[in-house]
PDB file of C-alpha atoms in Angstrom:
ATOM      1  CA  MET Y 105      15.036  14.438   9.129  1.00 56.00           C
ATOM      2  CA  ARG Y 106      14.109  13.447   5.586  1.00 81.00           C
ATOM      3  CA  LYS Y 107      10.389  12.991   4.933  1.00 79.00           C
ATOM      4  CA  GLU Y 108      10.746   9.386   3.790  1.00 80.00           C
ATOM      5  CA  ILE Y 109      12.472   8.430   7.042  1.00 86.00           C
ATOM      6  CA  PHE Y 110       9.697  10.185   8.975  1.00 86.00           C
ATOM      7  CA  PHE Y 111       7.072   8.132   7.085  1.00 85.00           C
ATOM      8  CA  ILE Y 112       8.940   4.889   7.791  1.00 87.00           C
ATOM      9  CA  ILE Y 113       9.084   5.695  11.520  1.00 90.00           C
ATOM     10  CA  ILE Y 114       5.357   6.555  11.568  1.00 90.00           C
ATOM     11  CA  GLN Y 115       4.550   3.298   9.730  1.00 90.00           C
ATOM     12  CA  PHE Y 116       6.556   1.329  12.289  1.00 91.00           C
ATOM     13  CA  VAL Y 117       4.842   3.041  15.244  1.00 92.00           C
ATOM     14  CA  VAL Y 118       1.356   2.583  13.751  1.00 92.00           C
ATOM     15  CA  PHE Y 119       2.056  -1.091  13.034  1.00 88.00           C
ATOM     16  CA  ALA Y 120       3.440  -1.610  16.555  1.00 91.00           C
ATOM     17  CA  ILE Y 121       0.285  -0.099  18.073  1.00 90.00           C
ATOM     18  CA  TYR Y 122      -1.808  -2.229  15.685  1.00 89.00           C
ATOM     19  CA  LEU Y 123      -0.263  -5.354  17.233  1.00 87.00           C
ATOM     20  CA  ILE Y 124      -1.599  -4.432  20.675  1.00 87.00           C
ATOM     21  CA  ASP Y 125      -4.633  -6.558  21.454  1.00 83.00           C
ATOM     22  CA  ILE Y 126      -7.175  -4.674  23.538  1.00 80.00           C
ATOM     23  CA  LYS Y 127     -10.709  -6.065  23.626  1.00 75.00           C
ATOM     24  CA  ILE Y 128     -13.243  -3.282  24.151  1.00 75.00           C
ATOM     25  CA  LEU Y 129     -16.097  -4.836  22.236  1.00 72.00           C
ATOM     26  CA  ASN Y 130     -17.368  -8.283  23.121  1.00 75.00           C
ATOM     27  CA  PHE Y 131     -18.847  -9.184  19.775  1.00 80.00           C
ATOM     28  CA  VAL Y 132     -18.514 -12.311  17.653  1.00 82.00           C
ATOM     29  CA  LEU Y 133     -18.903 -12.075  13.909  1.00 85.00           C
ATOM     30  CA  PRO Y 134     -21.027 -14.558  11.987  1.00 90.00           C
ATOM     31  CA  GLU Y 135     -18.875 -17.336  10.554  1.00 92.00           C
ATOM     32  CA  TRP Y 136     -19.496 -16.353   6.905  1.00 93.00           C
ATOM     33  CA  ILE Y 137     -18.223 -12.813   7.561  1.00 94.00           C
ATOM     34  CA  GLY Y 138     -15.047 -14.290   9.014  1.00 92.00           C
ATOM     35  CA  TYR Y 139     -14.507 -16.342   5.855  1.00 95.00           C
ATOM     36  CA  PHE Y 140     -15.157 -13.277   3.703  1.00 96.00           C
ATOM     37  CA  LEU Y 141     -12.627 -11.230   5.698  1.00 96.00           C
ATOM     38  CA  PHE Y 142     -10.019 -13.999   5.383  1.00 96.00           C
ATOM     39  CA  PHE Y 143     -10.616 -13.900   1.618  1.00 97.00           C
ATOM     40  CA  ILE Y 144      -9.948 -10.127   1.682  1.00 97.00           C
ATOM     41  CA  ILE Y 145      -6.782 -10.747   3.723  1.00 96.00           C
ATOM     42  CA  ALA Y 146      -5.678 -13.319   1.114  1.00 97.00           C
ATOM     43  CA  ILE Y 147      -6.189 -10.740  -1.646  1.00 97.00           C
ATOM     44  CA  GLY Y 148      -4.026  -8.325   0.358  1.00 97.00           C
ATOM     45  CA  VAL Y 149      -1.292 -10.944   0.734  1.00 97.00           C
ATOM     46  CA  VAL Y 150      -1.386 -11.629  -3.019  1.00 97.00           C
ATOM     47  CA  LEU Y 151      -1.068  -7.889  -3.762  1.00 96.00           C
ATOM     48  CA  VAL Y 152       1.942  -7.572  -1.456  1.00 95.00           C
ATOM     49  CA  PHE Y 153       3.526 -10.752  -2.866  1.00 94.00           C
ATOM     50  CA  PHE Y 154       3.174  -9.720  -6.513  1.00 93.00           C
ATOM     51  CA  GLY Y 155       4.114  -6.129  -5.685  1.00 92.00           C
ATOM     52  CA  ILE Y 156       7.426  -7.367  -4.294  1.00 91.00           C
ATOM     53  CA  LEU Y 157       7.872 -10.050  -6.979  1.00 89.00           C
ATOM     54  CA  ASN Y 158       7.288  -7.587  -9.826  1.00 87.00           C
ATOM     55  CA  LEU Y 159       9.932  -5.221  -8.487  1.00 82.00           C
ATOM     56  CA  LYS Y 160      12.376  -7.826  -9.832  1.00 66.00           C
ATOM     57  CA  ASP Y 161      15.896  -6.634  -9.102  1.00 57.00           C
ATOM     58  CA  GLU Y 162      14.844  -3.032  -8.640  1.00 53.00           C
ATOM     59  CA  THR Y 163      15.302  -1.650  -5.163  1.00 50.00           C
ATOM     60  CA  TRP Y 164      13.051   0.873  -3.537  1.00 49.00           C
ATOM     61  CA  PHE Y 165      14.172   4.218  -4.840  1.00 47.00           C
ATOM     62  CA  PHE Y 166      14.540   5.928  -1.458  1.00 43.00           C
ATOM     63  CA  PHE Y 167      17.423   3.632  -0.604  1.00 43.00           C
ATOM     64  CA  GLN Y 168      19.284   4.123  -3.863  1.00 42.00           C
ATOM     65  CA  SER Y 169      22.016   6.596  -4.459  1.00 36.00           C
ATOM     66  CA  SER Y 170      21.270   9.148  -7.135  1.00 37.00           C
ATOM     67  CA  THR Y 171      24.080   7.675  -9.224  1.00 35.00           C
ATOM     68  CA  SER Y 172      22.699   4.131  -9.186  1.00 37.00           C
ATOM     69  CA  ALA Y 173      21.949   2.688 -12.623  1.00 41.00           C
ATOM     70  CA  LYS Y 174      18.800   1.062 -11.261  1.00 47.00           C
ATOM     71  CA  SER Y 175      17.389   4.449 -10.240  1.00 55.00           C
ATOM     72  CA  ASP Y 176      16.771   5.123 -13.948  1.00 65.00           C
ATOM     73  CA  VAL Y 177      13.915   2.601 -14.139  1.00 73.00           C
ATOM     74  CA  PHE Y 178      10.431   2.538 -12.705  1.00 78.00           C
ATOM     75  CA  VAL Y 179       8.326  -0.619 -12.767  1.00 85.00           C
ATOM     76  CA  SER Y 180       5.048  -0.538 -14.722  1.00 86.00           C
ATOM     77  CA  GLU Y 181       4.614  -4.214 -15.628  1.00 88.00           C
ATOM     78  CA  GLY Y 182       2.930  -7.113 -13.842  1.00 90.00           C
ATOM     79  CA  ILE Y 183       0.694  -5.986 -10.994  1.00 93.00           C
ATOM     80  CA  TYR Y 184       2.045  -2.461 -11.486  1.00 92.00           C
ATOM     81  CA  LYS Y 185       0.140  -2.372 -14.766  1.00 91.00           C
ATOM     82  CA  TYR Y 186      -3.062  -2.134 -12.664  1.00 93.00           C
ATOM     83  CA  LEU Y 187      -1.946  -0.470  -9.415  1.00 93.00           C
ATOM     84  CA  ARG Y 188       0.758   2.102  -8.768  1.00 93.00           C
ATOM     85  CA  HIS Y 189       1.162   0.976  -5.150  1.00 94.00           C
ATOM     86  CA  PRO Y 190       0.130  -2.700  -4.806  1.00 95.00           C
ATOM     87  CA  ILE Y 191       2.217  -3.266  -1.678  1.00 95.00           C
ATOM     88  CA  TYR Y 192       0.531  -0.363   0.097  1.00 96.00           C
ATOM     89  CA  ALA Y 193      -2.891  -1.496  -1.150  1.00 97.00           C
ATOM     90  CA  GLY Y 194      -2.231  -5.008   0.178  1.00 97.00           C
ATOM     91  CA  ILE Y 195      -1.098  -3.724   3.568  1.00 96.00           C
ATOM     92  CA  ILE Y 196      -4.215  -1.562   3.853  1.00 97.00           C
ATOM     93  CA  LEU Y 197      -6.512  -4.471   2.882  1.00 97.00           C
ATOM     94  CA  ILE Y 198      -4.852  -6.844   5.339  1.00 97.00           C
ATOM     95  CA  MET Y 199      -4.971  -4.368   8.211  1.00 96.00           C
ATOM     96  CA  LEU Y 200      -8.580  -3.308   7.596  1.00 97.00           C
ATOM     97  CA  ALA Y 201      -9.893  -6.840   7.114  1.00 97.00           C
ATOM     98  CA  TYR Y 202      -8.123  -8.170  10.198  1.00 95.00           C
ATOM     99  CA  ALA Y 203      -9.332  -5.191  12.268  1.00 93.00           C
ATOM    100  CA  PHE Y 204     -12.920  -6.117  11.366  1.00 93.00           C
ATOM    101  CA  TYR Y 205     -12.242  -9.817  11.959  1.00 93.00           C
ATOM    102  CA  ALA Y 206     -10.790  -9.068  15.407  1.00 91.00           C
ATOM    103  CA  VAL Y 207     -13.651  -6.624  16.102  1.00 89.00           C
ATOM    104  CA  SER Y 208     -11.070  -4.155  17.366  1.00 89.00           C
ATOM    105  CA  LEU Y 209     -11.604  -0.404  17.380  1.00 89.00           C
ATOM    106  CA  LEU Y 210      -7.893   0.125  18.091  1.00 92.00           C
ATOM    107  CA  LYS Y 211      -6.876  -1.998  15.091  1.00 93.00           C
ATOM    108  CA  LEU Y 212      -9.458  -0.283  12.883  1.00 94.00           C
ATOM    109  CA  THR Y 213      -8.209   3.139  13.971  1.00 94.00           C
ATOM    110  CA  MET Y 214      -4.584   2.152  13.319  1.00 95.00           C
ATOM    111  CA  ALA Y 215      -5.532   0.674   9.919  1.00 96.00           C
ATOM    112  CA  LEU Y 216      -7.168   3.981   8.958  1.00 96.00           C
ATOM    113  CA  VAL Y 217      -4.142   5.919  10.216  1.00 96.00           C
ATOM    114  CA  MET Y 218      -1.894   3.614   8.170  1.00 96.00           C
ATOM    115  CA  TRP Y 219      -4.074   4.254   5.104  1.00 96.00           C
ATOM    116  CA  PHE Y 220      -3.608   7.999   5.646  1.00 95.00           C
ATOM    117  CA  VAL Y 221       0.168   7.595   6.113  1.00 94.00           C
ATOM    118  CA  LEU Y 222       0.575   5.365   3.041  1.00 95.00           C
ATOM    119  CA  TYR Y 223      -1.573   7.687   0.930  1.00 95.00           C
ATOM    120  CA  ASN Y 224       0.581  10.679   1.864  1.00 93.00           C
ATOM    121  CA  LYS Y 225       3.774   8.683   1.400  1.00 93.00           C
ATOM    122  CA  SER Y 226       2.590   7.634  -2.074  1.00 93.00           C
ATOM    123  CA  VAL Y 227       1.852  11.279  -2.968  1.00 93.00           C
ATOM    124  CA  MET Y 228       5.408  12.209  -1.971  1.00 92.00           C
ATOM    125  CA  GLU Y 229       6.879   9.266  -3.910  1.00 90.00           C
ATOM    126  CA  GLU Y 230       4.851  10.145  -7.008  1.00 91.00           C
ATOM    127  CA  ARG Y 231       6.070  13.758  -6.947  1.00 91.00           C
ATOM    128  CA  TRP Y 232       9.611  12.405  -6.992  1.00 89.00           C
ATOM    129  CA  LEU Y 233       8.779   9.935  -9.784  1.00 89.00           C
ATOM    130  CA  ILE Y 234       7.187  12.653 -11.951  1.00 91.00           C
ATOM    131  CA  LYS Y 235      10.365  14.725 -11.625  1.00 91.00           C
ATOM    132  CA  LYS Y 236      12.556  11.722 -12.380  1.00 90.00           C
ATOM    133  CA  PHE Y 237      10.533  10.032 -15.158  1.00 89.00           C
ATOM    134  CA  GLU Y 238       8.534  11.980 -17.726  1.00 86.00           C
ATOM    135  CA  GLU Y 239       6.600   8.834 -18.702  1.00 89.00           C
ATOM    136  CA  PHE Y 240       5.382   8.428 -15.107  1.00 91.00           C
ATOM    137  CA  ARG Y 241       2.801  11.182 -15.672  1.00 90.00           C
ATOM    138  CA  ILE Y 242       1.103   9.092 -18.415  1.00 90.00           C
ATOM    139  CA  TYR Y 243       1.348   5.959 -16.274  1.00 91.00           C
ATOM    140  CA  LYS Y 244      -0.187   7.809 -13.311  1.00 91.00           C
ATOM    141  CA  ASN Y 245      -3.152   8.971 -15.365  1.00 89.00           C
ATOM    142  CA  SER Y 246      -3.912   5.454 -16.612  1.00 89.00           C
ATOM    143  CA  THR Y 247      -3.289   3.441 -13.421  1.00 92.00           C
ATOM    144  CA  GLY Y 248      -5.018   3.537 -10.033  1.00 90.00           C
ATOM    145  CA  ARG Y 249      -3.139   4.338  -6.860  1.00 91.00           C
ATOM    146  CA  PHE Y 250      -4.648   1.625  -4.596  1.00 92.00           C
ATOM    147  CA  ILE Y 251      -7.666   0.528  -6.645  1.00 89.00           C
ATOM    148  CA  PRO Y 252      -7.409  -0.372 -10.346  1.00 88.00           C
ATOM    149  CA  LYS Y 253      -8.825   2.226 -12.679  1.00 84.00           C
ATOM    150  CA  ARG Y 254     -11.563   1.121 -15.002  1.00 77.00           C
ATOM    151  CA  ASN Y 255     -10.015   1.637 -18.421  1.00 67.00           C
ATOM    152  CA  ARG Y 256     -12.657   2.010 -21.112  1.00 50.00           C
ATOM    153  CA  ASN Y 257     -10.087   1.573 -23.889  1.00 53.00           C
ATOM    154  CA  ARG Y 258      -9.359  -2.085 -23.072  1.00 45.00           C
TER     155      ARG Y 258
END
């Protein structure tokens, strides 16, 4: 089985487990923390939205044939100017914030597992991108994976 398919299956399983609602802790968060966590969830949704929007007509490279004309382009504009993996970053933010909001150890554990999976998947994708695009190496050094890099030259 190809590694990318393995990662997709793991993501699906982790997300399916995340949807299970088991209450172990009987704890209610203060209202202001709930609002703060919903704000973090909104940031995650915005990251996912702009990550998808900025892909434009490009498709995700794992589903392209090696002869596809679109496989000769990688996106580095829009939100991708600041983050190499905004969709992954958004998913992680949403899952972590909701896990805290729901006060769920299972959801928190699955969010951390998803973070680990998406980190490793992004490492694999970036190895492929470095082989495919020489300019990706420069882009990688100037752009954060999940958190924007502080660029002192701006």
